[in-house]
């Protein structure tokens, strides 16, 4: 019944907008493409935003100290001439409440929502050696979205928020044939979680973009 009610509310929405934004996300640069449905219920300034985000990331923490060798990952990476890469793809669903701002072409909307983040990263060298890590995590988020009307159907939008991610299993593999997964509670998870830089706990984001209403 809840899904049916949500679909019915979306079908009755009076306004739709497409939002494109970019900025600082989870300690890297990235952006988001979102669809916003507004005026879900008569007399209630509610909106729903469904977003798909992407952000670059380090794969591994340069300051992590290997408990066996005593050297940091950054030192090991430099000594072995490794190239590192990482990315986050995030699905988000937010409920927004538009606050009235009298006499100004600006609207403010606090929001809360859920997140599903897909992290992937790794390293490689010039000899064909490589390593890869990945994780998928659920999270919750909130923030404030500000929109300034440039023309009747076009807004400049700014978004400031934070997300909290639950700890998730971390999978890894390399060119030597290793493959394995550690999960919260496993003996090696604390070190793996400290080394791998997937979103964990609180992470922050700042985005600036535009939204076009239909």
PDB file of N, CA, C and O in Angstrom, residues 41-66:
ATOM      1  N   UNK A  41       1.233  17.060  -2.543  1.00  0.00           N
ATOM      2  CA  UNK A  41      -0.082  17.071  -1.903  1.00  0.00           C
ATOM      3  C   UNK A  41      -0.577  18.506  -1.814  1.00  0.00           C
ATOM      4  O   UNK A  41       0.209  19.420  -1.539  1.00  0.00           O
ATOM      5  N   UNK A  42      -1.861  18.737  -2.053  1.00  0.00           N
ATOM      6  CA  UNK A  42      -2.405  20.103  -1.989  1.00  0.00           C
ATOM      7  C   UNK A  42      -2.155  20.741  -0.619  1.00  0.00           C
ATOM      8  O   UNK A  42      -2.455  20.148   0.420  1.00  0.00           O
ATOM      9  N   UNK A  43      -1.571  21.931  -0.642  1.00  0.00           N
ATOM     10  CA  UNK A  43      -1.340  22.658   0.594  1.00  0.00           C
ATOM     11  C   UNK A  43      -0.085  22.266   1.344  1.00  0.00           C
ATOM     12  O   UNK A  43       0.241  22.897   2.346  1.00  0.00           O
ATOM     13  N   UNK A  44       0.623  21.236   0.884  1.00  0.00           N
ATOM     14  CA  UNK A  44       1.853  20.805   1.542  1.00  0.00           C
ATOM     15  C   UNK A  44       3.026  20.993   0.590  1.00  0.00           C
ATOM     16  O   UNK A  44       3.038  20.409  -0.500  1.00  0.00           O
ATOM     17  N   UNK A  45       4.007  21.797   0.970  1.00  0.00           N
ATOM     18  CA  UNK A  45       5.146  22.080   0.081  1.00  0.00           C
ATOM     19  C   UNK A  45       6.183  20.951   0.120  1.00  0.00           C
ATOM     20  O   UNK A  45       7.341  21.150   0.490  1.00  0.00           O
ATOM     21  N   UNK A  46       5.764  19.750  -0.249  1.00  0.00           N
ATOM     22  CA  UNK A  46       6.637  18.584  -0.219  1.00  0.00           C
ATOM     23  C   UNK A  46       7.138  18.244  -1.608  1.00  0.00           C
ATOM     24  O   UNK A  46       6.440  18.442  -2.607  1.00  0.00           O
ATOM     25  N   UNK A  47       8.352  17.729  -1.683  1.00  0.00           N
ATOM     26  CA  UNK A  47       8.942  17.300  -2.948  1.00  0.00           C
ATOM     27  C   UNK A  47       9.762  16.035  -2.696  1.00  0.00           C
ATOM     28  O   UNK A  47      10.179  15.748  -1.563  1.00  0.00           O
ATOM     29  N   UNK A  48       9.979  15.279  -3.754  1.00  0.00           N
ATOM     30  CA  UNK A  48      10.809  14.076  -3.704  1.00  0.00           C
ATOM     31  C   UNK A  48      11.887  14.210  -4.772  1.00  0.00           C
ATOM     32  O   UNK A  48      11.598  14.605  -5.915  1.00  0.00           O
ATOM     33  N   UNK A  49      13.130  13.899  -4.402  1.00  0.00           N
ATOM     34  CA  UNK A  49      14.243  13.985  -5.348  1.00  0.00           C
ATOM     35  C   UNK A  49      14.929  12.616  -5.462  1.00  0.00           C
ATOM     36  O   UNK A  49      15.353  12.031  -4.471  1.00  0.00           O
ATOM     37  N   UNK A  50      15.033  12.131  -6.691  1.00  0.00           N
ATOM     38  CA  UNK A  50      15.728  10.873  -6.980  1.00  0.00           C
ATOM     39  C   UNK A  50      17.002  11.225  -7.731  1.00  0.00           C
ATOM     40  O   UNK A  50      16.953  11.838  -8.804  1.00  0.00           O
ATOM     41  N   UNK A  51      18.158  10.854  -7.156  1.00  0.00           N
ATOM     42  CA  UNK A  51      19.425  11.279  -7.734  1.00  0.00           C
ATOM     43  C   UNK A  51      20.386  10.142  -8.026  1.00  0.00           C
ATOM     44  O   UNK A  51      20.356   9.089  -7.382  1.00  0.00           O
ATOM     45  N   UNK A  52      21.241  10.381  -9.015  1.00  0.00           N
ATOM     46  CA  UNK A  52      22.344   9.481  -9.365  1.00  0.00           C
ATOM     47  C   UNK A  52      23.617  10.305  -9.342  1.00  0.00           C
ATOM     48  O   UNK A  52      23.762  11.257 -10.123  1.00  0.00           O
ATOM     49  N   UNK A  53      24.530   9.975  -8.423  1.00  0.00           N
ATOM     50  CA  UNK A  53      25.735  10.768  -8.248  1.00  0.00           C
ATOM     51  C   UNK A  53      27.001  10.003  -8.571  1.00  0.00           C
ATOM     52  O   UNK A  53      27.045   8.766  -8.520  1.00  0.00           O
ATOM     53  N   UNK A  54      28.044  10.750  -8.903  1.00  0.00           N
ATOM     54  CA  UNK A  54      29.360  10.180  -9.190  1.00  0.00           C
ATOM     55  C   UNK A  54      30.411  11.080  -8.563  1.00  0.00           C
ATOM     56  O   UNK A  54      30.301  12.313  -8.611  1.00  0.00           O
ATOM     57  N   UNK A  55      31.449  10.464  -7.980  1.00  0.00           N
ATOM     58  CA  UNK A  55      32.543  11.246  -7.402  1.00  0.00           C
ATOM     59  C   UNK A  55      33.841  10.463  -7.505  1.00  0.00           C
ATOM     60  O   UNK A  55      33.859   9.239  -7.350  1.00  0.00           O
ATOM     61  N   UNK A  56      34.925  11.183  -7.782  1.00  0.00           N
ATOM     62  CA  UNK A  56      36.243  10.570  -7.759  1.00  0.00           C
ATOM     63  C   UNK A  56      36.684  10.371  -6.312  1.00  0.00           C
ATOM     64  O   UNK A  56      36.168  11.018  -5.392  1.00  0.00           O
ATOM     65  N   UNK A  57      37.658   9.498  -6.120  1.00  0.00           N
ATOM     66  CA  UNK A  57      38.077   9.186  -4.755  1.00  0.00           C
ATOM     67  C   UNK A  57      39.452   8.539  -4.775  1.00  0.00           C
ATOM     68  O   UNK A  57      39.846   7.927  -5.778  1.00  0.00           O
ATOM     69  N   UNK A  58      40.199   8.684  -3.674  1.00  0.00           N
ATOM     70  CA  UNK A  58      41.342   7.804  -3.455  1.00  0.00           C
ATOM     71  C   UNK A  58      40.808   6.415  -3.154  1.00  0.00           C
ATOM     72  O   UNK A  58      39.732   6.269  -2.567  1.00  0.00           O
ATOM     73  N   UNK A  59      41.553   5.406  -3.551  1.00  0.00           N
ATOM     74  CA  UNK A  59      41.142   4.044  -3.226  1.00  0.00           C
ATOM     75  C   UNK A  59      41.625   3.639  -1.838  1.00  0.00           C
ATOM     76  O   UNK A  59      40.910   2.981  -1.088  1.00  0.00           O
ATOM     77  N   UNK A  60      42.852   4.060  -1.499  1.00  0.00           N
ATOM     78  CA  UNK A  60      43.498   3.628  -0.269  1.00  0.00           C
ATOM     79  C   UNK A  60      44.114   4.833   0.426  1.00  0.00           C
ATOM     80  O   UNK A  60      44.585   5.770  -0.225  1.00  0.00           O
ATOM     81  N   UNK A  61      44.136   4.786   1.747  1.00  0.00           N
ATOM     82  CA  UNK A  61      44.605   5.901   2.568  1.00  0.00           C
ATOM     83  C   UNK A  61      46.134   5.927   2.597  1.00  0.00           C
ATOM     84  O   UNK A  61      46.766   4.992   3.099  1.00  0.00           O
ATOM     85  N   UNK A  62      46.725   7.002   2.081  1.00  0.00           N
ATOM     86  CA  UNK A  62      48.183   7.120   2.047  1.00  0.00           C
ATOM     87  C   UNK A  62      48.811   7.085   3.438  1.00  0.00           C
ATOM     88  O   UNK A  62      49.992   6.739   3.584  1.00  0.00           O
ATOM     89  N   UNK A  63      48.076   7.458   4.471  1.00  0.00           N
ATOM     90  CA  UNK A  63      48.618   7.513   5.837  1.00  0.00           C
ATOM     91  C   UNK A  63      48.477   6.205   6.598  1.00  0.00           C
ATOM     92  O   UNK A  63      48.924   6.108   7.748  1.00  0.00           O
ATOM     93  N   UNK A  64      47.853   5.205   5.988  1.00  0.00           N
ATOM     94  CA  UNK A  64      47.697   3.916   6.663  1.00  0.00           C
ATOM     95  C   UNK A  64      49.066   3.253   6.834  1.00  0.00           C
ATOM     96  O   UNK A  64      49.849   3.145   5.886  1.00  0.00           O
ATOM     97  N   UNK A  65      49.358   2.789   8.056  1.00  0.00           N
ATOM     98  CA  UNK A  65      50.639   2.149   8.374  1.00  0.00           C
ATOM     99  C   UNK A  65      50.452   0.640   8.390  1.00  0.00           C
ATOM    100  O   UNK A  65      49.633   0.115   9.151  1.00  0.00           O
ATOM    101  N   UNK A  66      51.193  -0.050   7.543  1.00  0.00           N
ATOM    102  CA  UNK A  66      51.118  -1.509   7.505  1.00  0.00           C
ATOM    103  C   UNK A  66      51.621  -2.077   8.831  1.00  0.00           C
ATOM    104  O   UNK A  66      52.737  -1.742   9.264  1.00  0.00           O
TER     105      UNK A  66
END
